[in-house]
GROMACS .gro file of C-alpha atoms in nm:
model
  453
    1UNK     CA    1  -0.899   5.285  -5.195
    2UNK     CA    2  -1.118   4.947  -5.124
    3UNK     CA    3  -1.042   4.750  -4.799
    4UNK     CA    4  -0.891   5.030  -4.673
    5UNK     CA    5  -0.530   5.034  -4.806
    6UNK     CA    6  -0.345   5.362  -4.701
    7UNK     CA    7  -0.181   5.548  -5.044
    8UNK     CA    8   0.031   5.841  -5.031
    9UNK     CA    9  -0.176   5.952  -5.290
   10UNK     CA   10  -0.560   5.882  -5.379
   11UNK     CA   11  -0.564   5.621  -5.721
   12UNK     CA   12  -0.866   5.674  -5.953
   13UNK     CA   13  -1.114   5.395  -5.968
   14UNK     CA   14  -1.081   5.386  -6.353
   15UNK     CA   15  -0.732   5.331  -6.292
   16UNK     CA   16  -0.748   5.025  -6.041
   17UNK     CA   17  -1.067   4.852  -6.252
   18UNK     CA   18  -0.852   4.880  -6.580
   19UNK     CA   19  -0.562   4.704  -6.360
   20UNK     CA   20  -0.792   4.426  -6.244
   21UNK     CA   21  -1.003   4.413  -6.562
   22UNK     CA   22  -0.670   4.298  -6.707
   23UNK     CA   23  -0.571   4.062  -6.385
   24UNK     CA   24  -0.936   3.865  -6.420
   25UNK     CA   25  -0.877   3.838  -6.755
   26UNK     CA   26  -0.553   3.669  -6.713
   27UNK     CA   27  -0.719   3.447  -6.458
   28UNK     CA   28  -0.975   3.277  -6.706
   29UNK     CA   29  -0.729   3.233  -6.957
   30UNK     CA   30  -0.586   3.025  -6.719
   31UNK     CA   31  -0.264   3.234  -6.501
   32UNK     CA   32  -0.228   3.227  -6.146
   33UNK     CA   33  -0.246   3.539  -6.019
   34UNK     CA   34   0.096   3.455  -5.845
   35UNK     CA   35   0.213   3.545  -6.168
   36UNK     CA   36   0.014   3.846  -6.241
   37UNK     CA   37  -0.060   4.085  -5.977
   38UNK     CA   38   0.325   4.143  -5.907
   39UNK     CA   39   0.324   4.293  -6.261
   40UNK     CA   40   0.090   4.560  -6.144
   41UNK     CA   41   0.252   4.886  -6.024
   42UNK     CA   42   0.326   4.854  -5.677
   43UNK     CA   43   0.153   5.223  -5.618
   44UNK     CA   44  -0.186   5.016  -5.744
   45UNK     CA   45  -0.097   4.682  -5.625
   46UNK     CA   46  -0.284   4.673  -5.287
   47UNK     CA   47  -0.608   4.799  -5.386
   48UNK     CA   48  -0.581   4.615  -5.712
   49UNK     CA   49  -0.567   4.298  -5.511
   50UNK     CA   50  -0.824   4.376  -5.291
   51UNK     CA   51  -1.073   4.438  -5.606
   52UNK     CA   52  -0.958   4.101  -5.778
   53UNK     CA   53  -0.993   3.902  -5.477
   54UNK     CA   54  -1.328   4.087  -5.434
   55UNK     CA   55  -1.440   4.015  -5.836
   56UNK     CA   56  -1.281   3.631  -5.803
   57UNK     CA   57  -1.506   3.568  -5.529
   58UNK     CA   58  -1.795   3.640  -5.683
   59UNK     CA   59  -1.702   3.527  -6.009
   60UNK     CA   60  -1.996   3.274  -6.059
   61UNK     CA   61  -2.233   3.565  -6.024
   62UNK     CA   62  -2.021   3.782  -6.225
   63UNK     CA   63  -1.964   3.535  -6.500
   64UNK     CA   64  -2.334   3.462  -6.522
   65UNK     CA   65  -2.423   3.811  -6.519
   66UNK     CA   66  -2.142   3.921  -6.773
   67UNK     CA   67  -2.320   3.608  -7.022
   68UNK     CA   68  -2.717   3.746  -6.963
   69UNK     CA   69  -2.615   4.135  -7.014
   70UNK     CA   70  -2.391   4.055  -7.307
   71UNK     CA   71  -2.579   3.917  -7.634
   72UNK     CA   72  -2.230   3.824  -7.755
   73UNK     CA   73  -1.864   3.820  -7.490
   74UNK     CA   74  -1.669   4.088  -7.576
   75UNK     CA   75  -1.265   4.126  -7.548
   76UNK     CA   76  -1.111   3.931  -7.262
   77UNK     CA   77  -1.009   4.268  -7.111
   78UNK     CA   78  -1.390   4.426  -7.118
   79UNK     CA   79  -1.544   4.097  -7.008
   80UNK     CA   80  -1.287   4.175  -6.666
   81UNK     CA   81  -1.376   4.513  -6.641
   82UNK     CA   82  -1.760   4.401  -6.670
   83UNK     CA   83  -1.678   4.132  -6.399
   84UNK     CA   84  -1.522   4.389  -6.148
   85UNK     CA   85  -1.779   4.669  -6.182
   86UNK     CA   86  -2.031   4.429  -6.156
   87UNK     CA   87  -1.863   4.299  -5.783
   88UNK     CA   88  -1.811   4.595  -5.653
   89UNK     CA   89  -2.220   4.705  -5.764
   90UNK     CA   90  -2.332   4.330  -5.615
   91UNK     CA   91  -2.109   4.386  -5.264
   92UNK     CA   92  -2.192   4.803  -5.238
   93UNK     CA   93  -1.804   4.849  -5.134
   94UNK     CA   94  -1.822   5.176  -5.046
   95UNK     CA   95  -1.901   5.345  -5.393
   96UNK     CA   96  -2.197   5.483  -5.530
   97UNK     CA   97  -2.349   5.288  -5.822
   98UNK     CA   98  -2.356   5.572  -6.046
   99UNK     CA   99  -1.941   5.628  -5.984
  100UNK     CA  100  -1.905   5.230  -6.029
  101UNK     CA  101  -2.047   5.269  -6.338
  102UNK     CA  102  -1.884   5.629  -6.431
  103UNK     CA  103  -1.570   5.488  -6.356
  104UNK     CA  104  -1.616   5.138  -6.544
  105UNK     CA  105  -1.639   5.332  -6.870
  106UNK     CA  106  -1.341   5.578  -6.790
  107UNK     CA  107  -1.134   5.271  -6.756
  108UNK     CA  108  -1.179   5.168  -7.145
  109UNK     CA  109  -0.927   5.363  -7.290
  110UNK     CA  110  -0.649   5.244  -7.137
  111UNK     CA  111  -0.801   4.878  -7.205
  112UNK     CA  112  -0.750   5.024  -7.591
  113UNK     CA  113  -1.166   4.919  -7.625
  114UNK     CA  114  -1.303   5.322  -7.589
  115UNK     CA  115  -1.553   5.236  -7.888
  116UNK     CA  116  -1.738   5.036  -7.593
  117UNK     CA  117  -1.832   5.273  -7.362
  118UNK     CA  118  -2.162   5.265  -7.453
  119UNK     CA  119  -2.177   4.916  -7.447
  120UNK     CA  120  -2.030   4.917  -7.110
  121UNK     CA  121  -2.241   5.176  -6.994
  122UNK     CA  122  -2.579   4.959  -7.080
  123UNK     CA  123  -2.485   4.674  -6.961
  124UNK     CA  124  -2.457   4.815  -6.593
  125UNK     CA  125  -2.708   5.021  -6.609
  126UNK     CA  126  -2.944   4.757  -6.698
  127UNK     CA  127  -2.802   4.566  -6.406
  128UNK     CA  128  -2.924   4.828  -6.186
  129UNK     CA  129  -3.241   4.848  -6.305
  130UNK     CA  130  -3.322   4.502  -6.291
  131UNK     CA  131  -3.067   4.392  -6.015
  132UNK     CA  132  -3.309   4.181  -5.814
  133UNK     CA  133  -3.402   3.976  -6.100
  134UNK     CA  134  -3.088   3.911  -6.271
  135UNK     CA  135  -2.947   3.775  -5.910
  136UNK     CA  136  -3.213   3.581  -5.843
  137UNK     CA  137  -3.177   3.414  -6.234
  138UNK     CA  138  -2.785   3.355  -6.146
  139UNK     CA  139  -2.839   3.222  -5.764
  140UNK     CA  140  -3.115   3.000  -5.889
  141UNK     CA  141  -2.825   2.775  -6.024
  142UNK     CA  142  -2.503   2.635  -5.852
  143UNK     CA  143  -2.259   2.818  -5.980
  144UNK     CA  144  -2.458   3.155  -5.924
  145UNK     CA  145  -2.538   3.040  -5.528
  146UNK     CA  146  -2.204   2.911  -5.466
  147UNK     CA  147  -1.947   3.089  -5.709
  148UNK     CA  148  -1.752   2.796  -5.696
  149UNK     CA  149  -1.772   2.578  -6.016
  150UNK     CA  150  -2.022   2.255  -6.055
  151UNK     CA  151  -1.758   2.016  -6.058
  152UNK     CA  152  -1.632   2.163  -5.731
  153UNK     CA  153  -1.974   2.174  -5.555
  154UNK     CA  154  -2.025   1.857  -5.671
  155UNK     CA  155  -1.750   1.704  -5.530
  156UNK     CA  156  -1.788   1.903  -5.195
  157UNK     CA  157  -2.155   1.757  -5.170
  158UNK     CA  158  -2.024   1.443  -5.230
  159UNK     CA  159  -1.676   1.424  -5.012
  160UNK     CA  160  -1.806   1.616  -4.695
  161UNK     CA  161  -2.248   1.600  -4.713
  162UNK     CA  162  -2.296   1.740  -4.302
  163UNK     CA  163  -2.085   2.007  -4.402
  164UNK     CA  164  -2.051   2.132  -4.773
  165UNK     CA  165  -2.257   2.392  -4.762
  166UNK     CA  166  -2.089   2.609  -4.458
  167UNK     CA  167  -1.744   2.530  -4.617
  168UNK     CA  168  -1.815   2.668  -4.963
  169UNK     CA  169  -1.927   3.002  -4.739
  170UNK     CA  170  -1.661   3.036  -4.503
  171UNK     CA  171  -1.414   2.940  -4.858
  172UNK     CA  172  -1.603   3.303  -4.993
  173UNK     CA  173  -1.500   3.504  -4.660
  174UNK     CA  174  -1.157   3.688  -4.639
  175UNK     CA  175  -0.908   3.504  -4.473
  176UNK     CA  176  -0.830   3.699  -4.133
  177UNK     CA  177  -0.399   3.744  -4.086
  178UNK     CA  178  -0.281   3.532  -3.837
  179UNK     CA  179   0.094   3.492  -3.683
  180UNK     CA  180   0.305   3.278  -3.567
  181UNK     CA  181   0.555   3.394  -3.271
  182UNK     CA  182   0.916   3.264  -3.319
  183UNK     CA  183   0.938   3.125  -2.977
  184UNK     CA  184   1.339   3.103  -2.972
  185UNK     CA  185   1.261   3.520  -3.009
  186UNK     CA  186   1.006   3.595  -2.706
  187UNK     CA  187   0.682   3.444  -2.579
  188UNK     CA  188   0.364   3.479  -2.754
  189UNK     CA  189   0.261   3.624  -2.481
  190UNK     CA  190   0.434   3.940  -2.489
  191UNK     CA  191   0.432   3.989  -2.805
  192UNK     CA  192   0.067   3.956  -2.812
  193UNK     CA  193   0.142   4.294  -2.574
  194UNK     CA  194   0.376   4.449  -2.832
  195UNK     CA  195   0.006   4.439  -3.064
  196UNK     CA  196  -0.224   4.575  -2.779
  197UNK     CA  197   0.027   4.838  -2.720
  198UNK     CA  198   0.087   4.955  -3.066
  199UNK     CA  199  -0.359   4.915  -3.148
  200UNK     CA  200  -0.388   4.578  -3.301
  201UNK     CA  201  -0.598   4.374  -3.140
  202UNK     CA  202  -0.517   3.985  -3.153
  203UNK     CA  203  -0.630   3.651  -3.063
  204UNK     CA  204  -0.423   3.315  -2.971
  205UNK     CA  205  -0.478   3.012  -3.183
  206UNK     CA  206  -0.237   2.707  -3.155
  207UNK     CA  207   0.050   2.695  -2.948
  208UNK     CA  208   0.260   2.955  -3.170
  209UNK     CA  209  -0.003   3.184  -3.344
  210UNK     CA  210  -0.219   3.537  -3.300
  211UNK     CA  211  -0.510   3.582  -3.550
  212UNK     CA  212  -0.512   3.960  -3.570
  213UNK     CA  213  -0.800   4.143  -3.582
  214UNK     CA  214  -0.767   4.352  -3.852
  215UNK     CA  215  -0.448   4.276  -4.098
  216UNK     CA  216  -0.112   4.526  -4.121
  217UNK     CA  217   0.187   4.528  -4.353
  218UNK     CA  218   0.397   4.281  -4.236
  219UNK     CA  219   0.710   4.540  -4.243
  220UNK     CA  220   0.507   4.725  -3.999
  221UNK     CA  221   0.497   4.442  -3.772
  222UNK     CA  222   0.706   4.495  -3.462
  223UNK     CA  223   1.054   4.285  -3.475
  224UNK     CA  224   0.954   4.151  -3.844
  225UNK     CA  225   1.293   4.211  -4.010
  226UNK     CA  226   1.461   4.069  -3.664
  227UNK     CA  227   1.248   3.719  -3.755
  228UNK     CA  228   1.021   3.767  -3.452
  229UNK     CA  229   0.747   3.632  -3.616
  230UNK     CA  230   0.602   3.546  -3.915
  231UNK     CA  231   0.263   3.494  -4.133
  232UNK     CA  232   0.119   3.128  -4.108
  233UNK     CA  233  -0.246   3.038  -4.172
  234UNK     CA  234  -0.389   2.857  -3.819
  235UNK     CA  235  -0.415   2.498  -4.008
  236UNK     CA  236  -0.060   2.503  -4.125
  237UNK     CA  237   0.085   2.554  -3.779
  238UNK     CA  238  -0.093   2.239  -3.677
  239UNK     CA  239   0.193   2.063  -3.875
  240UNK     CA  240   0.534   2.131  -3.647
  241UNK     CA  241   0.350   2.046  -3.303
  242UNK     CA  242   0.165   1.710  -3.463
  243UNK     CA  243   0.502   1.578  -3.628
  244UNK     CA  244   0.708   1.685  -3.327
  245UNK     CA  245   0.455   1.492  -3.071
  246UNK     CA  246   0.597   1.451  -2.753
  247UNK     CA  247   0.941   1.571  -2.855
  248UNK     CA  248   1.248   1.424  -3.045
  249UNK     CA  249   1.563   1.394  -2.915
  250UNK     CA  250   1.796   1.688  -2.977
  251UNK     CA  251   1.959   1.636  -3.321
  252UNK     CA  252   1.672   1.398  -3.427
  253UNK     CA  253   1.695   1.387  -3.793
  254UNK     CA  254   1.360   1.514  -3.987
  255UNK     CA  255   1.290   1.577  -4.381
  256UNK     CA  256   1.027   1.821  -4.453
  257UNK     CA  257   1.002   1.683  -4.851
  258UNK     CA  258   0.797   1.989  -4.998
  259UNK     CA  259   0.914   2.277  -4.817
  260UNK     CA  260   0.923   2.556  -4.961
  261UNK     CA  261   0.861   2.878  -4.934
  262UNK     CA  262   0.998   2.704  -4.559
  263UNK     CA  263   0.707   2.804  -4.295
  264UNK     CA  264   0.652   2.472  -4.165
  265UNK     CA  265   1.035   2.422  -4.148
  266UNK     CA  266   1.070   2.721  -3.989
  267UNK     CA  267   0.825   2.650  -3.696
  268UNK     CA  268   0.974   2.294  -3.678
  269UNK     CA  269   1.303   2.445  -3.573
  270UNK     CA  270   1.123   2.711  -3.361
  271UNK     CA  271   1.011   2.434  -3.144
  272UNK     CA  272   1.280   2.217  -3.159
  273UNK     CA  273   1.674   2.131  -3.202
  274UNK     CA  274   1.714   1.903  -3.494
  275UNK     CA  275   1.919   1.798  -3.825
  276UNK     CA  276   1.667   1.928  -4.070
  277UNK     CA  277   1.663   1.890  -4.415
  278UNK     CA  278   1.433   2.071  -4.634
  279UNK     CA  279   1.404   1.954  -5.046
  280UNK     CA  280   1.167   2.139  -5.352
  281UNK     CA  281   1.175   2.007  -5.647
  282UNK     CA  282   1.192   2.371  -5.791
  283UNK     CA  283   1.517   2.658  -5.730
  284UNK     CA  284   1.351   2.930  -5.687
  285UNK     CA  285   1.137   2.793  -5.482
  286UNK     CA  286   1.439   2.648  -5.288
  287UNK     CA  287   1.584   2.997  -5.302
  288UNK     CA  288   1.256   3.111  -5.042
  289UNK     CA  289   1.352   2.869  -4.809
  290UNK     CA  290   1.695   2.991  -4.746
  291UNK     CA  291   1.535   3.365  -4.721
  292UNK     CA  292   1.275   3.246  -4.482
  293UNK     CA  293   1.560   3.074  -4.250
  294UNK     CA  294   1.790   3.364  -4.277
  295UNK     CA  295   1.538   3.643  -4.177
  296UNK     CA  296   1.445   3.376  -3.872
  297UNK     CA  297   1.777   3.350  -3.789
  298UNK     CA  298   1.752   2.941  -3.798
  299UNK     CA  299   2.050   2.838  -4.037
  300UNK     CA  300   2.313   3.020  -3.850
  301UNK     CA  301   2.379   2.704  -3.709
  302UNK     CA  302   2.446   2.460  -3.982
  303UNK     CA  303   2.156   2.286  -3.881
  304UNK     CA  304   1.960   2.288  -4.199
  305UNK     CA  305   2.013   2.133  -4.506
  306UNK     CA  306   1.839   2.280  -4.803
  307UNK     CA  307   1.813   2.095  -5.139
  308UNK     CA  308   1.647   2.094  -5.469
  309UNK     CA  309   1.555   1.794  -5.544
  310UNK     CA  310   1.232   1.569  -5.652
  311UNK     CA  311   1.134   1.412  -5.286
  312UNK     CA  312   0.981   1.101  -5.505
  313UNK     CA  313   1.314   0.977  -5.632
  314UNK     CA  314   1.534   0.953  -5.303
  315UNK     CA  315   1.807   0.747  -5.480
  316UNK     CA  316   1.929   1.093  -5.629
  317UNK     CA  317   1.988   1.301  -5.282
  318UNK     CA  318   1.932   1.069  -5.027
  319UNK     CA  319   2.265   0.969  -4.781
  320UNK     CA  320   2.130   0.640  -4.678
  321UNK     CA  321   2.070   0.732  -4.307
  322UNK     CA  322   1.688   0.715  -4.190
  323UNK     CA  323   1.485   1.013  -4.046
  324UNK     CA  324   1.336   0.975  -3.725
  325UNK     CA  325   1.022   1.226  -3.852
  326UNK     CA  326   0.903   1.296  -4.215
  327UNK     CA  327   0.664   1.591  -4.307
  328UNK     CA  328   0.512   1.543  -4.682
  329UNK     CA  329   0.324   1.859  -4.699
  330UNK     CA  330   0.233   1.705  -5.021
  331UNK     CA  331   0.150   1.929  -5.398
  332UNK     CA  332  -0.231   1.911  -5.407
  333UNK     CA  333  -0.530   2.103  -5.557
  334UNK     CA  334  -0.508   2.395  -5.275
  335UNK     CA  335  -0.879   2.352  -5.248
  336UNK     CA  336  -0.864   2.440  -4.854
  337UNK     CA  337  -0.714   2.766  -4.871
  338UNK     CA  338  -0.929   2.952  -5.153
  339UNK     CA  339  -1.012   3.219  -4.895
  340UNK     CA  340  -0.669   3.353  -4.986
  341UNK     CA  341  -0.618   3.261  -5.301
  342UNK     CA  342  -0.973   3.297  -5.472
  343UNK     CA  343  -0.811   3.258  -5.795
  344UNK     CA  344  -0.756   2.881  -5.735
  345UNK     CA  345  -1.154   2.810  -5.795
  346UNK     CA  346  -1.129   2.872  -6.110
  347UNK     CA  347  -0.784   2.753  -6.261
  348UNK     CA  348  -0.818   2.416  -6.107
  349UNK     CA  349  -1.032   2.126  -6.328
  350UNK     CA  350  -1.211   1.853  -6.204
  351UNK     CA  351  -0.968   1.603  -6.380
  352UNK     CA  352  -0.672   1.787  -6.163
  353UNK     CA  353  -0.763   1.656  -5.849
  354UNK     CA  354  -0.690   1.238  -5.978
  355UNK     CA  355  -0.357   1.333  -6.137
  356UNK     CA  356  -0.264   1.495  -5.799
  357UNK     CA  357  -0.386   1.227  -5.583
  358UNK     CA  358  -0.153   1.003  -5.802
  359UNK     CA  359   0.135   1.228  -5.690
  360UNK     CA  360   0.076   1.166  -5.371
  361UNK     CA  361   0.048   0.856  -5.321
  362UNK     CA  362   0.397   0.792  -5.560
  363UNK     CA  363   0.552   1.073  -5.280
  364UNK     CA  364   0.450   0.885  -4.968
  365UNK     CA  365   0.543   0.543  -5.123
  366UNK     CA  366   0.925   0.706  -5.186
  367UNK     CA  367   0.915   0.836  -4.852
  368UNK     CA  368   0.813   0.566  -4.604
  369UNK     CA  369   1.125   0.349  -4.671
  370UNK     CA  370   1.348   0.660  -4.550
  371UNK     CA  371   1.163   0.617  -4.191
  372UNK     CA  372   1.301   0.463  -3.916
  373UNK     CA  373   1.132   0.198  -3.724
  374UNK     CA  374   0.928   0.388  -3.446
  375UNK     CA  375   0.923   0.717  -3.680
  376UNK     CA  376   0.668   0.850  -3.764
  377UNK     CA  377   0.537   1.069  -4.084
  378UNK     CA  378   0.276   1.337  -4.136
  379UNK     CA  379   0.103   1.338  -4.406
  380UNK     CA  380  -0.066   1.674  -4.514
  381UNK     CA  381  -0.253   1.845  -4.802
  382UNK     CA  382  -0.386   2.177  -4.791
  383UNK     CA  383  -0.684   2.014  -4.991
  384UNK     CA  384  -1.102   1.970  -4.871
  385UNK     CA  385  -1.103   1.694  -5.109
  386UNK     CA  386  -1.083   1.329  -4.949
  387UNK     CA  387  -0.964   1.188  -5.322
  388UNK     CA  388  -0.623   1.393  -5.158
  389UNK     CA  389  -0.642   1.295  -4.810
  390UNK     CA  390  -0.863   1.014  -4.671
  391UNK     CA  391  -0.845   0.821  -4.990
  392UNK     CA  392  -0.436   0.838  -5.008
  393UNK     CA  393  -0.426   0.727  -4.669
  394UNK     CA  394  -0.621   0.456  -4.687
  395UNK     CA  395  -0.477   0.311  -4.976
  396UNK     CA  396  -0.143   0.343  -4.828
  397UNK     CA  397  -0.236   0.165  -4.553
  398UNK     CA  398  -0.397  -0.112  -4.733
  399UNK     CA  399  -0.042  -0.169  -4.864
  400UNK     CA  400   0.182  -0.126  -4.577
  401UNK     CA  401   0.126  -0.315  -4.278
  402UNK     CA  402   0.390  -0.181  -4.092
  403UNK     CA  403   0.221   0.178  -4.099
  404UNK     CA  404  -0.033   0.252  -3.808
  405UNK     CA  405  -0.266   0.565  -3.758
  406UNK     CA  406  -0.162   0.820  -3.477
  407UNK     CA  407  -0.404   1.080  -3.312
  408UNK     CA  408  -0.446   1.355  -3.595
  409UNK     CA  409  -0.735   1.576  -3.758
  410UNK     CA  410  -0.814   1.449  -4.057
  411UNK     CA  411  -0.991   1.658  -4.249
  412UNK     CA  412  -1.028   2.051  -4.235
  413UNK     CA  413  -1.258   2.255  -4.357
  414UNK     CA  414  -1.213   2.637  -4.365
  415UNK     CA  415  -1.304   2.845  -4.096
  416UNK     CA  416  -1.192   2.540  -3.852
  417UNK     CA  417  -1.438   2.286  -3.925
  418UNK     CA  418  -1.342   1.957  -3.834
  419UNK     CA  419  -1.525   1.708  -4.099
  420UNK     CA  420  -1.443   1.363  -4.003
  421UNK     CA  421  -1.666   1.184  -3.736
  422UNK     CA  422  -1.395   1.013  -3.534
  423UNK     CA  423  -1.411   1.321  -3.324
  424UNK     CA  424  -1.021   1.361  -3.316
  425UNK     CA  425  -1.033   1.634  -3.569
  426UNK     CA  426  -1.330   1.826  -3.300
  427UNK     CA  427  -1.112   1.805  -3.014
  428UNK     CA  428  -0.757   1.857  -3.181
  429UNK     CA  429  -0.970   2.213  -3.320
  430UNK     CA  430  -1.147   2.261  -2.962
  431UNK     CA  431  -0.773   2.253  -2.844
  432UNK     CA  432  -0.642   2.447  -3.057
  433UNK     CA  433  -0.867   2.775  -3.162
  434UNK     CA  434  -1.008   2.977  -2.860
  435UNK     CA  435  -1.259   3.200  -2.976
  436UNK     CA  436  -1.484   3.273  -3.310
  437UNK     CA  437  -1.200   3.481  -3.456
  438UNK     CA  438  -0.932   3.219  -3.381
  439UNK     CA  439  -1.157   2.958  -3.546
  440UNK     CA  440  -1.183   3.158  -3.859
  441UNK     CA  441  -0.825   3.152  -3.886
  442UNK     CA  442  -0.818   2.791  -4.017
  443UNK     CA  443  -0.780   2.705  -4.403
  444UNK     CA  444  -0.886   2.363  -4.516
  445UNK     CA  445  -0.619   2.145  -4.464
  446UNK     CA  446  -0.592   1.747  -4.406
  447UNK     CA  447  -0.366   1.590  -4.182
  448UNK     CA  448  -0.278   1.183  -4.113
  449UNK     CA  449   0.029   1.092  -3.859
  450UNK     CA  450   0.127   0.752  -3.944
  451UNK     CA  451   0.344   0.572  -3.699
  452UNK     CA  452   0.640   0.273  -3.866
  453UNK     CA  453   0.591  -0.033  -3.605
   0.00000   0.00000   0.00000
């Protein structure tokens, strides 16, 4: 097994690479792999994902590679398995070539493509005998060096020029597993304990979270079905202790406007006692938030109001009575967190990111007339794009006078690097991520706190 999943019993290779071959394939065409991976049998499902996130994230080499060993692209299916056998040779995961390659051909039957075997078969054999050349060819252009595509690059270059270059790397490294402790549950403290005692090393980050050192099944995770704790990237539990500030009072009303699957809700009523309500536009996305709050043991209460509803149109769900804090954890390109999702890359299109931006800013418009005077509302995107963040904000300001800027990060880049030059965004990370491991447990993310005079 790759990455070191634990299996009752040992998978054949050919059996995994004909899994992913299919996944990648689905990915090009254009499907999230949201969508596909939970089709694959859960007995192959975790080293399946670990070979597709592996393959997506070098998928500019791959692709390149697939193009110069290929006179003409075969099936969708083959060009996958190609893609994947040509990873796993490029990153030497633990395989011998010769097996990579063994294996590559056994998976062809059940891709219903056996006729290609030797074609298969050439191609990575020529790879190997002329590896050092054919990788220099691909990483002599941008998508080959950065296996992100041009548009992407581009636009990185352009947005953030101090620090492109180390965000499209750390964007190619796993993403490490980080916690957050439910604080109503125990401190972070002890539970941190709980780990050392049980193996599993862990370091703070935040006020809330523990970056593990090596990632476990969450069931596995002590007090997980109790709601002791949950899984939160470092940059999104930023969000709760930013909006929250100094405190609200108790029963301070707050919307979270895009909330599900309900993480950042979840922390905000960790932290504090308040009249929440939580709105997605989509059900069964709605339906997660509920099943986050009831395994956290926050709705018990009454205190959380769960809708589905479109947070732009406010006439349609909206009681009249202004919140005292807004979160708009706003839809955006997910450009920050491609360290977990390295399928994102290369579904999103350049002309994506201006139709989102225009969502955002018709979402914060709705919004900022449901905020009472001395509220204040966090903007957020889990986007490295400033078109999504910087931009958005500054045209809303432009427009609204009675909007101010509060202390906030602005924008993050993954691995925890803070890319504006006010400085807030250095110290706000400084504060908040002790250590190299705790650093890498940061996604891109942007944040602006905007205060109503």
């Amino acid at each position: 097994m790759p990455h070191g999943h634990p299996m009752a019993t040992p998978v054949a290779l050919s059996e995994q690479l004909a899994a992913v071959a299919r996944a990648v394939a689905a990915v090009r065409q254009g499907r999230s792999l949201a969508d596909v991976l939970p089709a694959v049998p859960a007995r192959l499902r975790p080293g399946v994902q670990a070979l597709v996130f592996l393959t997506l994230r070098h998928g500019g080499e791959t692709l390149a590679l697939a193009g110069l060993l290929a006179r003409r692209p075969p099936a969708p299916a083959v060009s996958g398995l190609l893609e994947a056998a040509l990873a796993l040779l490029i990153d030497g995961t633990g395989y011998a070539p010769h097996t990579v390659v063994d294996q590559a051909v056994r998976a062809l039957p059940a891709l219903r493509a056996p006729a290609l075997a030797g074609f298969v078969n050439a191609c990575l054999r020529r790879f190997l005998r002329e590896r050092d050349a054919l990788l220099a060819q691909v990483r002599a252009t941008p998508l080959g060096r950065w296996n992100h595509p041009d548009w992407w690059v581009q636009r990185l270059q352009h947005d953030h020029p101090d620090h492109w270059a180390a965000a499209l790397e750390a964007a190619n490294q796993p993403a490490p597993m980080v916690l957050r402790v439910n604080r109503r549950q125990g401190s972070r403290a002890a539970y941190q304990e709980q780990l050392a005692r049980l193996g599993w090393l862990a370091d703070p980050i935040g006020d809330d979270g523990l970056v593990l050192a090596q990632a476990v099944p969450v069931e596995r995770l002590p007090g997980w079905a109790d709601g002791a704790v949950s899984v939160q990237d470092g940059a999104a539990q930023m969000a709760a202790p930013l909006l929250l500030g100094q405190g609200l009072p108790p029963g301070a009303r707050v919307l979270d406007a895009c909330a599900a699957p309900g993480g950042k809700s979840a922390h905000l009523l960790e932290r504090a006692d308040l009249e929440l309500w939580a709105l997605d536009a989509d059900a069964t996305r709605t339906q997660r938030i509920h099943d986050t709050m009831r395994r956290l043991r926050l709705s018990v209460d009454g205190s959380v109001r769960v809708l589905t509803a479109d947070a732009g149109t406010p006439q349609r769900w909206w009681d009249g009575r202004p919140f005292d804090a807004i979160l708009l954890d706003a839809p955006c390109s997910a450009s920050g967190i491609v360290r977990r999702h390295p399928d994102v890359r290369w579904l999103r299109r350049a002309e994506d990111v201006p139709r989102l931006a225009a969502e955002q800013r018709r979402l914060l418009a709705a919004l900022w007339p449901l905020l009472a005077p001395g509220g204040r509302l966090l903007y957020a995107t889990c986007s490295v794009f400033r078109a999504e963040g910087a931009d958005v904000v500054a045209d809303f300001l432009a427009c609204h006078p009675d909007a101010r800027v509060l202390p906030a990060p602005g924008h993050l880049l993954p691995g925890g690097i803070a890319a504006d030059a006010t400085g807030q965004g250095e110290r706000f990370v400084s504060a908040h991520a002790m250590g190299d491991n705790a650093r890498r447990g940061m996604d891109g993310f942007f944040y602006a706190l905007l205060g109503k005079a």
